[in-house]
Short mmCIF file of N, CA and C in Angstrom, two decimals:
data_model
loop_
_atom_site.label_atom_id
_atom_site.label_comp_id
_atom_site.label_asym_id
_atom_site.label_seq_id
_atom_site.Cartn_x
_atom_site.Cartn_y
_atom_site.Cartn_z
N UNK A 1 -2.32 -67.47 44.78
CA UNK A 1 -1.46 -67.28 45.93
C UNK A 1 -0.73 -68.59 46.21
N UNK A 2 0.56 -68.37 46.45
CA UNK A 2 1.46 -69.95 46.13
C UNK A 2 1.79 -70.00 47.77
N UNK A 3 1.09 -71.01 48.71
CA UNK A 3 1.17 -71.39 49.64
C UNK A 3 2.06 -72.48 49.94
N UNK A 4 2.70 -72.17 51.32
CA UNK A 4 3.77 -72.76 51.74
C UNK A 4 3.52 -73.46 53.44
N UNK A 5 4.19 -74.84 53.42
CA UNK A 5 3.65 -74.95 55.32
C UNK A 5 5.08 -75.06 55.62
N UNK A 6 4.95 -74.30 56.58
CA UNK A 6 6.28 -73.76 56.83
C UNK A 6 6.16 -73.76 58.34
N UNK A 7 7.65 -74.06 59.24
CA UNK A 7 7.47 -73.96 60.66
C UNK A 7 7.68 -72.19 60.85
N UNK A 8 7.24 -72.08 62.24
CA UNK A 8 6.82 -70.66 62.72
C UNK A 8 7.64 -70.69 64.09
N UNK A 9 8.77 -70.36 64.34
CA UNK A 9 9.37 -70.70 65.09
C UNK A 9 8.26 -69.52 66.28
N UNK A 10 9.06 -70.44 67.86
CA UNK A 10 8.20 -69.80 69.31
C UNK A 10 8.97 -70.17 70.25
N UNK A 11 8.75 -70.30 71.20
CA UNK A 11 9.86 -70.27 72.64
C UNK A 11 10.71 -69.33 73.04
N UNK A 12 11.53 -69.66 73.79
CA UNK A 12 12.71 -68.85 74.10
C UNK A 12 14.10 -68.66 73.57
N UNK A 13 14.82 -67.80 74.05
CA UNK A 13 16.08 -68.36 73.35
C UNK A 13 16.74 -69.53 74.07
N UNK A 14 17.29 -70.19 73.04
CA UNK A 14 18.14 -71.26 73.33
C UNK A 14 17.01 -72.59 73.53
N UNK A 15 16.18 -72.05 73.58
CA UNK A 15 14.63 -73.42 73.62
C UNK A 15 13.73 -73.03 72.28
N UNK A 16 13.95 -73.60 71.10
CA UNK A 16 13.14 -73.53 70.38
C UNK A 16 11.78 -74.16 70.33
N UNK A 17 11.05 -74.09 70.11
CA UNK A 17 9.66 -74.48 69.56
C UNK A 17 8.59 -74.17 68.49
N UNK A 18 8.35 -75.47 67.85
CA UNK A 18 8.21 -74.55 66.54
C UNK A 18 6.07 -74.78 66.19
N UNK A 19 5.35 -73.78 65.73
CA UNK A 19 3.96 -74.16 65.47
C UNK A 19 4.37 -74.49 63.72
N UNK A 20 3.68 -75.97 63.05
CA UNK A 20 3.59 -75.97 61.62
C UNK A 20 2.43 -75.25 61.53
N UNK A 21 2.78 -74.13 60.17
CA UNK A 21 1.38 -73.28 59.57
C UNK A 21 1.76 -73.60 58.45
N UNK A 22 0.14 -72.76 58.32
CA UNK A 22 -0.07 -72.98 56.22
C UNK A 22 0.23 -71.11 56.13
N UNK A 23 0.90 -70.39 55.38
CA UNK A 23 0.99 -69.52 54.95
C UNK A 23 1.25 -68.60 53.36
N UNK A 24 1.04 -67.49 53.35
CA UNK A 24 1.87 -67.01 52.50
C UNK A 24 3.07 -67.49 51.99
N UNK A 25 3.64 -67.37 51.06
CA UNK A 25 5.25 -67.70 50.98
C UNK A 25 5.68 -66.64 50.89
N UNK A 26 4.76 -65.17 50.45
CA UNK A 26 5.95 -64.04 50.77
C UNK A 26 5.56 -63.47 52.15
N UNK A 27 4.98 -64.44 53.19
CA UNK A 27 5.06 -63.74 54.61
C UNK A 27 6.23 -63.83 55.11
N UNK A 28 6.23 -62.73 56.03
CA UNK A 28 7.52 -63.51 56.94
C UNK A 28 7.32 -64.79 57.80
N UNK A 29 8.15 -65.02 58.56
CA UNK A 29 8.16 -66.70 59.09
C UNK A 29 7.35 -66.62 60.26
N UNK A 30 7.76 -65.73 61.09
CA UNK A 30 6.93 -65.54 62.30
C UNK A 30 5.93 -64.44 62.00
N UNK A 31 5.55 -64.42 60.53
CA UNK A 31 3.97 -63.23 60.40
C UNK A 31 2.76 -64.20 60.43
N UNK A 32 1.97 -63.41 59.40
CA UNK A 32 0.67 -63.85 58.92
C UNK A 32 0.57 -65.15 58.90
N UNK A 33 -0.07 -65.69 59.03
CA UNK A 33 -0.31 -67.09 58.37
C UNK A 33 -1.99 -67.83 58.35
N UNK A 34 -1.88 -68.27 57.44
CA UNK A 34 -3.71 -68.82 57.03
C UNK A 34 -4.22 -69.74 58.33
N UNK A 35 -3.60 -70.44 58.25
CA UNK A 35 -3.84 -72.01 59.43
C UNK A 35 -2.81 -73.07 60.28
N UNK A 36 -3.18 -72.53 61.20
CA UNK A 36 -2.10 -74.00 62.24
C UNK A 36 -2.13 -74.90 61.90
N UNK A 37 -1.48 -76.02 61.31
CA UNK A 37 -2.14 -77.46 61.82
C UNK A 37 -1.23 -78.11 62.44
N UNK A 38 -0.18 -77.54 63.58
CA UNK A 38 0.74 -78.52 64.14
C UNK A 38 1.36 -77.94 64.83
N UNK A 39 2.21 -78.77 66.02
CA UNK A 39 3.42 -78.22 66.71
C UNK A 39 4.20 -79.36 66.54
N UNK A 40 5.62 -78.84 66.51
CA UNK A 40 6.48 -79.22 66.23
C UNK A 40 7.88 -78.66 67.75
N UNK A 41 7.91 -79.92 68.38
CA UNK A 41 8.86 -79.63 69.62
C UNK A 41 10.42 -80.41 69.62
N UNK A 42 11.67 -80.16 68.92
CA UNK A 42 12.85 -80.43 69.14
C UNK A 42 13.41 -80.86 70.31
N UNK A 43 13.02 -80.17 71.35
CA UNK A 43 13.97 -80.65 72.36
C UNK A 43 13.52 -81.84 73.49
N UNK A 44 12.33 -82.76 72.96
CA UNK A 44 12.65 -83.83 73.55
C UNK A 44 13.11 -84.77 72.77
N UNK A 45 13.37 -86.04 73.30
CA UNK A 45 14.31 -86.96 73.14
C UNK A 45 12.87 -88.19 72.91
N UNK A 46 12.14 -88.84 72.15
CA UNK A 46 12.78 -88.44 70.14
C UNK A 46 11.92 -86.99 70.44
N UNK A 47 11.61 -86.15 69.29
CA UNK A 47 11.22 -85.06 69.49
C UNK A 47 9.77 -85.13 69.40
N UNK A 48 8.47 -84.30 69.70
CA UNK A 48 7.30 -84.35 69.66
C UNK A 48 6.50 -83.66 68.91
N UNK A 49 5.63 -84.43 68.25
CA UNK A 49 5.11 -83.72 67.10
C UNK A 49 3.19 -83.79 67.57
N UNK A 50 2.54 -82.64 67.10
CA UNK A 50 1.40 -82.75 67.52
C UNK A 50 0.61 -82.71 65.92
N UNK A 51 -0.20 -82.88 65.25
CA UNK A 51 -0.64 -82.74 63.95
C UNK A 51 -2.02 -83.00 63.83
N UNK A 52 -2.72 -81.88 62.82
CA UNK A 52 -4.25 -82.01 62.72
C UNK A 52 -3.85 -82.96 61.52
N UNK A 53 -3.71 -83.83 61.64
CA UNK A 53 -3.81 -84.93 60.23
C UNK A 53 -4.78 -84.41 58.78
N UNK A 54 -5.91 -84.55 59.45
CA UNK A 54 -6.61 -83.95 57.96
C UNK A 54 -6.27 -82.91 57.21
N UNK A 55 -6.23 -81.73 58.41
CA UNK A 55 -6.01 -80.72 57.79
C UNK A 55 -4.61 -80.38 56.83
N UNK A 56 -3.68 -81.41 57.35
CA UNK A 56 -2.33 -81.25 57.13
C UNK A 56 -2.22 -81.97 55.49
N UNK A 57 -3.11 -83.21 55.74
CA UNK A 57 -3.48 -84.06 54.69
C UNK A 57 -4.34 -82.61 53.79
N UNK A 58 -5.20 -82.13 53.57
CA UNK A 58 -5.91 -81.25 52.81
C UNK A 58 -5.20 -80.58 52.65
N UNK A 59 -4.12 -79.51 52.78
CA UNK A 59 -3.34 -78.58 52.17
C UNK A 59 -2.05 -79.41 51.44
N UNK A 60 -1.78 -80.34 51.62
CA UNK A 60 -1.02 -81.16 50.81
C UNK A 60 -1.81 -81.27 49.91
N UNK A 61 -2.46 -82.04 49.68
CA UNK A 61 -3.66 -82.29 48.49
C UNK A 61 -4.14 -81.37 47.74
N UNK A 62 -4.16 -80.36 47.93
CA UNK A 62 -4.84 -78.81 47.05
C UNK A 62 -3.24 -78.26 46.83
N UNK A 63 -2.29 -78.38 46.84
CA UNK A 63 -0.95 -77.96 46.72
C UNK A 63 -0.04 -77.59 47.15
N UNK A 64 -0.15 -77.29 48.79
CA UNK A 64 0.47 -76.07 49.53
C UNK A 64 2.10 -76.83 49.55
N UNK A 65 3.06 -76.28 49.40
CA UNK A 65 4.33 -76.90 49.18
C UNK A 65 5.02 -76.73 51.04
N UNK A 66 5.23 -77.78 51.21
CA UNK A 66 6.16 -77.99 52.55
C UNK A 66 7.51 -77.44 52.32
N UNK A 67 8.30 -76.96 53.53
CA UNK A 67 9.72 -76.96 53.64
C UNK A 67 10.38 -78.55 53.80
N UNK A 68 11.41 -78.81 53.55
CA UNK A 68 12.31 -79.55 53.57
C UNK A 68 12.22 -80.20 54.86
N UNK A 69 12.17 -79.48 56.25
CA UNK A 69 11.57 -79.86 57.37
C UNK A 69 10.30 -80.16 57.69
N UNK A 70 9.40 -80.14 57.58
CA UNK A 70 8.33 -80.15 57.33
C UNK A 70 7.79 -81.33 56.59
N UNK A 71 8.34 -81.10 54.69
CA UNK A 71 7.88 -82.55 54.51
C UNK A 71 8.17 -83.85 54.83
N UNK A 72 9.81 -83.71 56.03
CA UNK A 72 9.89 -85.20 56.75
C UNK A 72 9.19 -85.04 57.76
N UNK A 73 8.74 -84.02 58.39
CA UNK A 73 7.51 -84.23 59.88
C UNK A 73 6.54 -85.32 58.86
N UNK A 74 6.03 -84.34 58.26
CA UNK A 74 4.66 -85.15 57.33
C UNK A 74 4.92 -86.35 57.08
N UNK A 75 6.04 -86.96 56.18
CA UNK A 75 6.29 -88.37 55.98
C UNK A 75 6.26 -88.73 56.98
N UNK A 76 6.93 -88.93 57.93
CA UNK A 76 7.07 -89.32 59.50
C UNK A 76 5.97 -89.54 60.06
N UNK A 77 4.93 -88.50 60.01
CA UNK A 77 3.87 -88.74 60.65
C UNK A 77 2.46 -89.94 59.26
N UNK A 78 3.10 -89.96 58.26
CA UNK A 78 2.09 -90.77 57.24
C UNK A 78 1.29 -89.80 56.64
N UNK A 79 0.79 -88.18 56.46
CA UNK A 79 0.34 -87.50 55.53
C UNK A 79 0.54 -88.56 53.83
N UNK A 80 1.98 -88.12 53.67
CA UNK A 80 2.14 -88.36 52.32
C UNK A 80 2.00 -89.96 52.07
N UNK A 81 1.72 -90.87 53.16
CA UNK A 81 1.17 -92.16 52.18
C UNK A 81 0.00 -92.36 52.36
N UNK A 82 -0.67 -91.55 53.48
CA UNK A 82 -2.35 -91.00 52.51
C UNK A 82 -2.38 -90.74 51.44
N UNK A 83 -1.61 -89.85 51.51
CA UNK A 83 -2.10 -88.64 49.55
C UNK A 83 -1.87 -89.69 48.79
N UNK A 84 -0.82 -91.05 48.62
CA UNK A 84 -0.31 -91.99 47.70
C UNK A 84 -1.66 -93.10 47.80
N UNK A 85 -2.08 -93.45 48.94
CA UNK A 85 -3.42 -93.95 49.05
C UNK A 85 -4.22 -93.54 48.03
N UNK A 86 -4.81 -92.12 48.73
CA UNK A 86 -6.25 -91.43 48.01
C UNK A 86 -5.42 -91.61 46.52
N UNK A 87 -4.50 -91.52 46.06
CA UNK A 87 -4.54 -91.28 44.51
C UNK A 87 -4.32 -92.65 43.99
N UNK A 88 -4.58 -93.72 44.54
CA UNK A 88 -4.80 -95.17 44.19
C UNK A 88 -6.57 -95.28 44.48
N UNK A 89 -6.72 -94.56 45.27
CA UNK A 89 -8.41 -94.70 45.15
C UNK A 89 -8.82 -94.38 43.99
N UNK A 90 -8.60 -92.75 43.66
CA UNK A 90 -9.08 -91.70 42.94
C UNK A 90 -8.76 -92.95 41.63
N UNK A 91 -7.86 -93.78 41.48
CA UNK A 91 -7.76 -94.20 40.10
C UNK A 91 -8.14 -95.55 40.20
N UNK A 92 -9.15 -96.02 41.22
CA UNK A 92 -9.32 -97.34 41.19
C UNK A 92 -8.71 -98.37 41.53
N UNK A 93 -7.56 -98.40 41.73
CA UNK A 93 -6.75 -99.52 42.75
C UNK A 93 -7.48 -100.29 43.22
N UNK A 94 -8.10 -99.46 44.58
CA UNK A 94 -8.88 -100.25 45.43
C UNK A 94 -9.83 -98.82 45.95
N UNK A 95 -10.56 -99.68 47.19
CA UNK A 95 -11.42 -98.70 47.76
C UNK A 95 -10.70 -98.37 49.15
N UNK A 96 -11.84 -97.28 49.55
CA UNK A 96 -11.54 -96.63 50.72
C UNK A 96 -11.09 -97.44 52.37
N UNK A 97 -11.97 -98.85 52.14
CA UNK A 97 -11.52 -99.75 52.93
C UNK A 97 -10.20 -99.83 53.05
N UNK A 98 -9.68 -100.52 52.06
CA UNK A 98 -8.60 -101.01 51.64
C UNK A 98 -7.93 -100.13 52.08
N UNK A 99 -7.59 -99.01 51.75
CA UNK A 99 -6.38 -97.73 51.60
C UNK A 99 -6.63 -97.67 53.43
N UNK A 100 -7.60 -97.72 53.65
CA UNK A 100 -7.28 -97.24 55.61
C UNK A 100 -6.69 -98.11 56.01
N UNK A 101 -6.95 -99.89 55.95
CA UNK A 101 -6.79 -100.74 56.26
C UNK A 101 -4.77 -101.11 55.82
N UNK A 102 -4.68 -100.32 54.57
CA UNK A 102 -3.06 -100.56 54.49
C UNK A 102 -2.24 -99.03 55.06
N UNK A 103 -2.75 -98.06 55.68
CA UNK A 103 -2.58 -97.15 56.11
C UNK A 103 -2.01 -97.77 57.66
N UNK A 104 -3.28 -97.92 58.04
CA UNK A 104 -3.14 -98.86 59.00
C UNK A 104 -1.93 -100.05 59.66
N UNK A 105 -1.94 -100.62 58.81
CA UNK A 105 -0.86 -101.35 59.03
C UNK A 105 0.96 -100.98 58.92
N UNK A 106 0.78 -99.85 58.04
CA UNK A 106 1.75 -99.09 57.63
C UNK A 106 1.98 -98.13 59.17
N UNK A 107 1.03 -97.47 60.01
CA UNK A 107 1.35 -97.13 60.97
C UNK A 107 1.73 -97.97 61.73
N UNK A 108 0.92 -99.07 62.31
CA UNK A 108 1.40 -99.95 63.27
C UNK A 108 2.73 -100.31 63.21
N UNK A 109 3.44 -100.26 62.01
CA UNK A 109 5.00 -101.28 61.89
C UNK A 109 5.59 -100.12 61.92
N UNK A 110 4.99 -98.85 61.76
CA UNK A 110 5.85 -97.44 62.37
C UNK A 110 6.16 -97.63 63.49
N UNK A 111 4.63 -97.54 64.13
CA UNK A 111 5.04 -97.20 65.97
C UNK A 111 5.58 -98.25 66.48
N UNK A 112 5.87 -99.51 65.97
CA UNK A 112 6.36 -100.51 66.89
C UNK A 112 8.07 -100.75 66.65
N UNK A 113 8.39 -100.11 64.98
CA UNK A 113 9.72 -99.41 64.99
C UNK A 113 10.54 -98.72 65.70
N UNK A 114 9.69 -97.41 66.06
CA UNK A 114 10.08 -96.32 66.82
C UNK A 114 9.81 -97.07 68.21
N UNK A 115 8.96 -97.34 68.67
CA UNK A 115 9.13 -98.54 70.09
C UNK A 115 10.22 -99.10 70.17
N UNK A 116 10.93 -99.56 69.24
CA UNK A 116 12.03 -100.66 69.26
C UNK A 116 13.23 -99.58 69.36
N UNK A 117 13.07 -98.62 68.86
CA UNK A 117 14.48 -97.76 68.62
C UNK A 117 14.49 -96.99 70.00
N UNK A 118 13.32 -96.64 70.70
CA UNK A 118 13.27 -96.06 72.20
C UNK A 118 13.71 -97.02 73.00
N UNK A 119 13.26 -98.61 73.07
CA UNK A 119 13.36 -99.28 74.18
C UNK A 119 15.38 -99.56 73.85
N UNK A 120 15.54 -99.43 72.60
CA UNK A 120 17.30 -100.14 72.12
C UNK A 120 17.42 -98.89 73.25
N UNK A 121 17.48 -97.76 72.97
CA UNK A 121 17.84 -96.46 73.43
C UNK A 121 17.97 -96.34 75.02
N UNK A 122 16.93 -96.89 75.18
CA UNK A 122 16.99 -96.99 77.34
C UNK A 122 17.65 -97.76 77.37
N UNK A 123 17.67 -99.41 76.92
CA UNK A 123 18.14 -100.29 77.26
C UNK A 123 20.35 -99.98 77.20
N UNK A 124 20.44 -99.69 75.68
CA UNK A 124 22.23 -99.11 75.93
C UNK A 124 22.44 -97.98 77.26
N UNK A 125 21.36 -97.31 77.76
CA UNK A 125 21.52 -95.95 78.24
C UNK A 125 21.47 -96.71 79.98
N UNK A 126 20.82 -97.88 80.37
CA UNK A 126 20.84 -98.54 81.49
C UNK A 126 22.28 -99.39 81.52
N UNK A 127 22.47 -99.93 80.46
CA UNK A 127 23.96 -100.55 80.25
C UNK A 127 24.89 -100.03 80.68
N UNK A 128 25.08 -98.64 80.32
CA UNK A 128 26.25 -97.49 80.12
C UNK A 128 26.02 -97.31 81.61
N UNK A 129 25.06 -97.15 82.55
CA UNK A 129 24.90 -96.61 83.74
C UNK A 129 25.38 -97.28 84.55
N UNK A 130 24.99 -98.86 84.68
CA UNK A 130 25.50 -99.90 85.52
C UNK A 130 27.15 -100.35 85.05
N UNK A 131 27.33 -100.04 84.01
CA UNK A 131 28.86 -99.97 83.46
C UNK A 131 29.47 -98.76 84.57
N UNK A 132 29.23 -98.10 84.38
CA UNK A 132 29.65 -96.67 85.21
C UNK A 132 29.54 -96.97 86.90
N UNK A 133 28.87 -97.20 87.33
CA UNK A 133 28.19 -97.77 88.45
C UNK A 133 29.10 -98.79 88.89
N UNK A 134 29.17 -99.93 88.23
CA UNK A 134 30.16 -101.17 88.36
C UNK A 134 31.95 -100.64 88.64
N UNK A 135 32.22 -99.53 87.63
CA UNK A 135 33.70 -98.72 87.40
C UNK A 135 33.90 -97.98 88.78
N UNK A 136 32.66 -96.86 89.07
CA UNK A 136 33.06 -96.56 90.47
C UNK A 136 32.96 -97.04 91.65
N UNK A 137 32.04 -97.92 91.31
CA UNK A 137 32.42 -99.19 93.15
C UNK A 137 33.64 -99.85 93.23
N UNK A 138 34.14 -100.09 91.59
CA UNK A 138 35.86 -100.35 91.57
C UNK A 138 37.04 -99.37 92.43
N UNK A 139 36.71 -98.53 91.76
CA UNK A 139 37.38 -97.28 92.36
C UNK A 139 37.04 -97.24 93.60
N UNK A 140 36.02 -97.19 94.41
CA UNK A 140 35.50 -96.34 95.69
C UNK A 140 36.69 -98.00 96.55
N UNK A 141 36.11 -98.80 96.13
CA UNK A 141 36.89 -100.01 96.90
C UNK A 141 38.20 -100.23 97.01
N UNK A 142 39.15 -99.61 95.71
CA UNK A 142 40.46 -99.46 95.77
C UNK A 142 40.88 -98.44 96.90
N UNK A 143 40.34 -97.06 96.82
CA UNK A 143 40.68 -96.57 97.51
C UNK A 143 40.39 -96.45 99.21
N UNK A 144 39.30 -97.29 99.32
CA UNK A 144 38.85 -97.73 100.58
C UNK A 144 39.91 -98.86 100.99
N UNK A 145 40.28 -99.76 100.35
CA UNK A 145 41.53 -100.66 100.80
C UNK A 145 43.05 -99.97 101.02
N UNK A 146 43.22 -98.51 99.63
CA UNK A 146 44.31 -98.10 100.64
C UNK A 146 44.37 -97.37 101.76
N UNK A 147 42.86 -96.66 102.28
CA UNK A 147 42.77 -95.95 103.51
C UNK A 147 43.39 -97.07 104.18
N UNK A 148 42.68 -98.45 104.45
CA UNK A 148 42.35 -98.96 105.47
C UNK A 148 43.62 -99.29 105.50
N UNK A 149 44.81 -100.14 104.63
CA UNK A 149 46.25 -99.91 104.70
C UNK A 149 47.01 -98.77 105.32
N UNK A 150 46.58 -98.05 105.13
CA UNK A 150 47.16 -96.75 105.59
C UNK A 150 46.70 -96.33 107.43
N UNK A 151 45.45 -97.02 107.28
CA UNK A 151 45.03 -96.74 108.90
C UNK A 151 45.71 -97.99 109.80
N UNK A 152 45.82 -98.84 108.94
CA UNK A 152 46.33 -100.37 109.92
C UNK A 152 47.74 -99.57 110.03
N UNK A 153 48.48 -99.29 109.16
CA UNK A 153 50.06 -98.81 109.07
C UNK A 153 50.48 -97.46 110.37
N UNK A 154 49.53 -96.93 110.35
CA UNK A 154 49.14 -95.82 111.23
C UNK A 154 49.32 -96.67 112.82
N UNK A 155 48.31 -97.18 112.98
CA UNK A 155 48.24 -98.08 114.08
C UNK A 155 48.95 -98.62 114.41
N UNK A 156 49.59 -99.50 113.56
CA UNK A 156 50.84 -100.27 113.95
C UNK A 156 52.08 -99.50 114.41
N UNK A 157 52.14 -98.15 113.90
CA UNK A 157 53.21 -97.20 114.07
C UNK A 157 53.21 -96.80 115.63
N UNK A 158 51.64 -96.66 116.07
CA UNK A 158 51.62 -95.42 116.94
C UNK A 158 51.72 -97.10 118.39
N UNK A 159 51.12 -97.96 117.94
CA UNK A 159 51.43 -98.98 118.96
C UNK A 159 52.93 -99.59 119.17
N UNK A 160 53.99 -99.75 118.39
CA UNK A 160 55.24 -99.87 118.46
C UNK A 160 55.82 -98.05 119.44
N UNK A 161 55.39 -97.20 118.97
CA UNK A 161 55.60 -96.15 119.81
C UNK A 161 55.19 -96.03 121.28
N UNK A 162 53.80 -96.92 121.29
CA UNK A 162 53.71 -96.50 122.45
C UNK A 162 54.49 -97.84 123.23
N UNK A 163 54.65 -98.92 122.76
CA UNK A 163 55.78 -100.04 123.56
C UNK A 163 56.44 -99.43 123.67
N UNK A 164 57.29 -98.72 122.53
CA UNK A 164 58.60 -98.69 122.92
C UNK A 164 58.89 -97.62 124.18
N UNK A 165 57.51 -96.84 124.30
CA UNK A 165 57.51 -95.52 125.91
C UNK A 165 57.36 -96.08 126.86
N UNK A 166 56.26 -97.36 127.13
CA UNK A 166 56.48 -98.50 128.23
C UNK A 166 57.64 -99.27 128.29
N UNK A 167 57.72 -99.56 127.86
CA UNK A 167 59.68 -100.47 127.86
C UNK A 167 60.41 -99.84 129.02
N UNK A 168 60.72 -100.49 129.68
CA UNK A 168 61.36 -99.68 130.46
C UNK A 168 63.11 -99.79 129.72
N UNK A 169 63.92 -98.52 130.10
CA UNK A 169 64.60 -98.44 129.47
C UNK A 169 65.97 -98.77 130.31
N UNK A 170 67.10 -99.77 130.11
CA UNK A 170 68.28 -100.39 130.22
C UNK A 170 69.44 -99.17 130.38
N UNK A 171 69.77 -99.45 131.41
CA UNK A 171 70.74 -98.20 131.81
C UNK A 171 72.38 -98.63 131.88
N UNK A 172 73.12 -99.15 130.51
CA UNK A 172 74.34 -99.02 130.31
C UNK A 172 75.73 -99.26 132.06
N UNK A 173 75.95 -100.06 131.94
CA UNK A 173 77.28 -100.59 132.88
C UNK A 173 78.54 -98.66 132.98
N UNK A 174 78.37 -98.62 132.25
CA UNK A 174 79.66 -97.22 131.75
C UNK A 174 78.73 -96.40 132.49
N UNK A 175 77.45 -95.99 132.74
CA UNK A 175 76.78 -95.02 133.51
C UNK A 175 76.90 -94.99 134.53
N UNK A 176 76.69 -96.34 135.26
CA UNK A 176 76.70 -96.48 136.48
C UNK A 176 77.50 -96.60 137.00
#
């Protein structure tokens, strides 16, 4: 039976969410399937992946062939530089120490990658805000200076009007 791990799509429409299974390859996508070992969530920002490692690691290892999606979850998450590990064990390289211990380190300079690419990510995304922020206090102040032009101009209008109704008014020689 030629096994495949394949995502299983779930959610709603327009909100995908996907469970990784081990299945059939002639199941359908959302049928049968042997074993979970994952969720797989797109729509956050980076996206979220949940994974039984071993298990994900063990059906790689006995053969089960990934989708195209799938085998970058796995790389991503370090499956496949286990399997490149264990088959430096299996041939003597080194030992089991060793292979966790460069596993290991191989994650750490992951997560502190992806740390760096989240914090770049807030940090342009706080930039862009106070940029924006800075642009409309420009604006709000321009147009607050021409109210206030416009209210002084106002004022000045309606006070020349009202002199000129106190004034008393000069009654012409030819009238009288």
């Amino acid at each position: 039976m030629a096994t495949k791990i394949r995502l299983q799509r779930r959610g709603r429409k327009g909100y995908a969410f996907y469970s990784i299974v081990v299945a059939d390859a002639r199941a359908p996508r959302d049928g049968k399937f042997i074993e979970k070992v994952g969720t797989y969530n797109p729509n956050t920002n980076p996206s979220t992946v949940d994974l039984n490692f071993d298990r994900a690691l063990y059906w790689v290892e006995v053969g089960a062939q990934p989708t195209d999606t799938v085998r970058s979850i796995l790389r991503h998450e370090g499956v496949y530089m286990m399997k490149h590990l264990r088959g430096g064990i299996k041939k003597g390289a080194f030992d089991e120490a060793e292979a966790q211990k460069k596993f290991d380190v191989w994650k750490d300079a992951k997560v502190k990658g992806d740390e760096n690419v989240r914090a770049k990510d807030a940090k342009a995304k706080k930039e862009a805000y106070e940029k924006n922020l800075k642009a409309e206090k420009a604006v709000n102040e321009a147009i607050a200076k021409k109210v206030a032009e416009k209210k002084a101009a106002e004022a000045a209008a309606k006070a020349e009007a009202e002199a000129a109704a106190e004034a008393p008014t000069e009654e012409t020689p030819a009238e009288a």
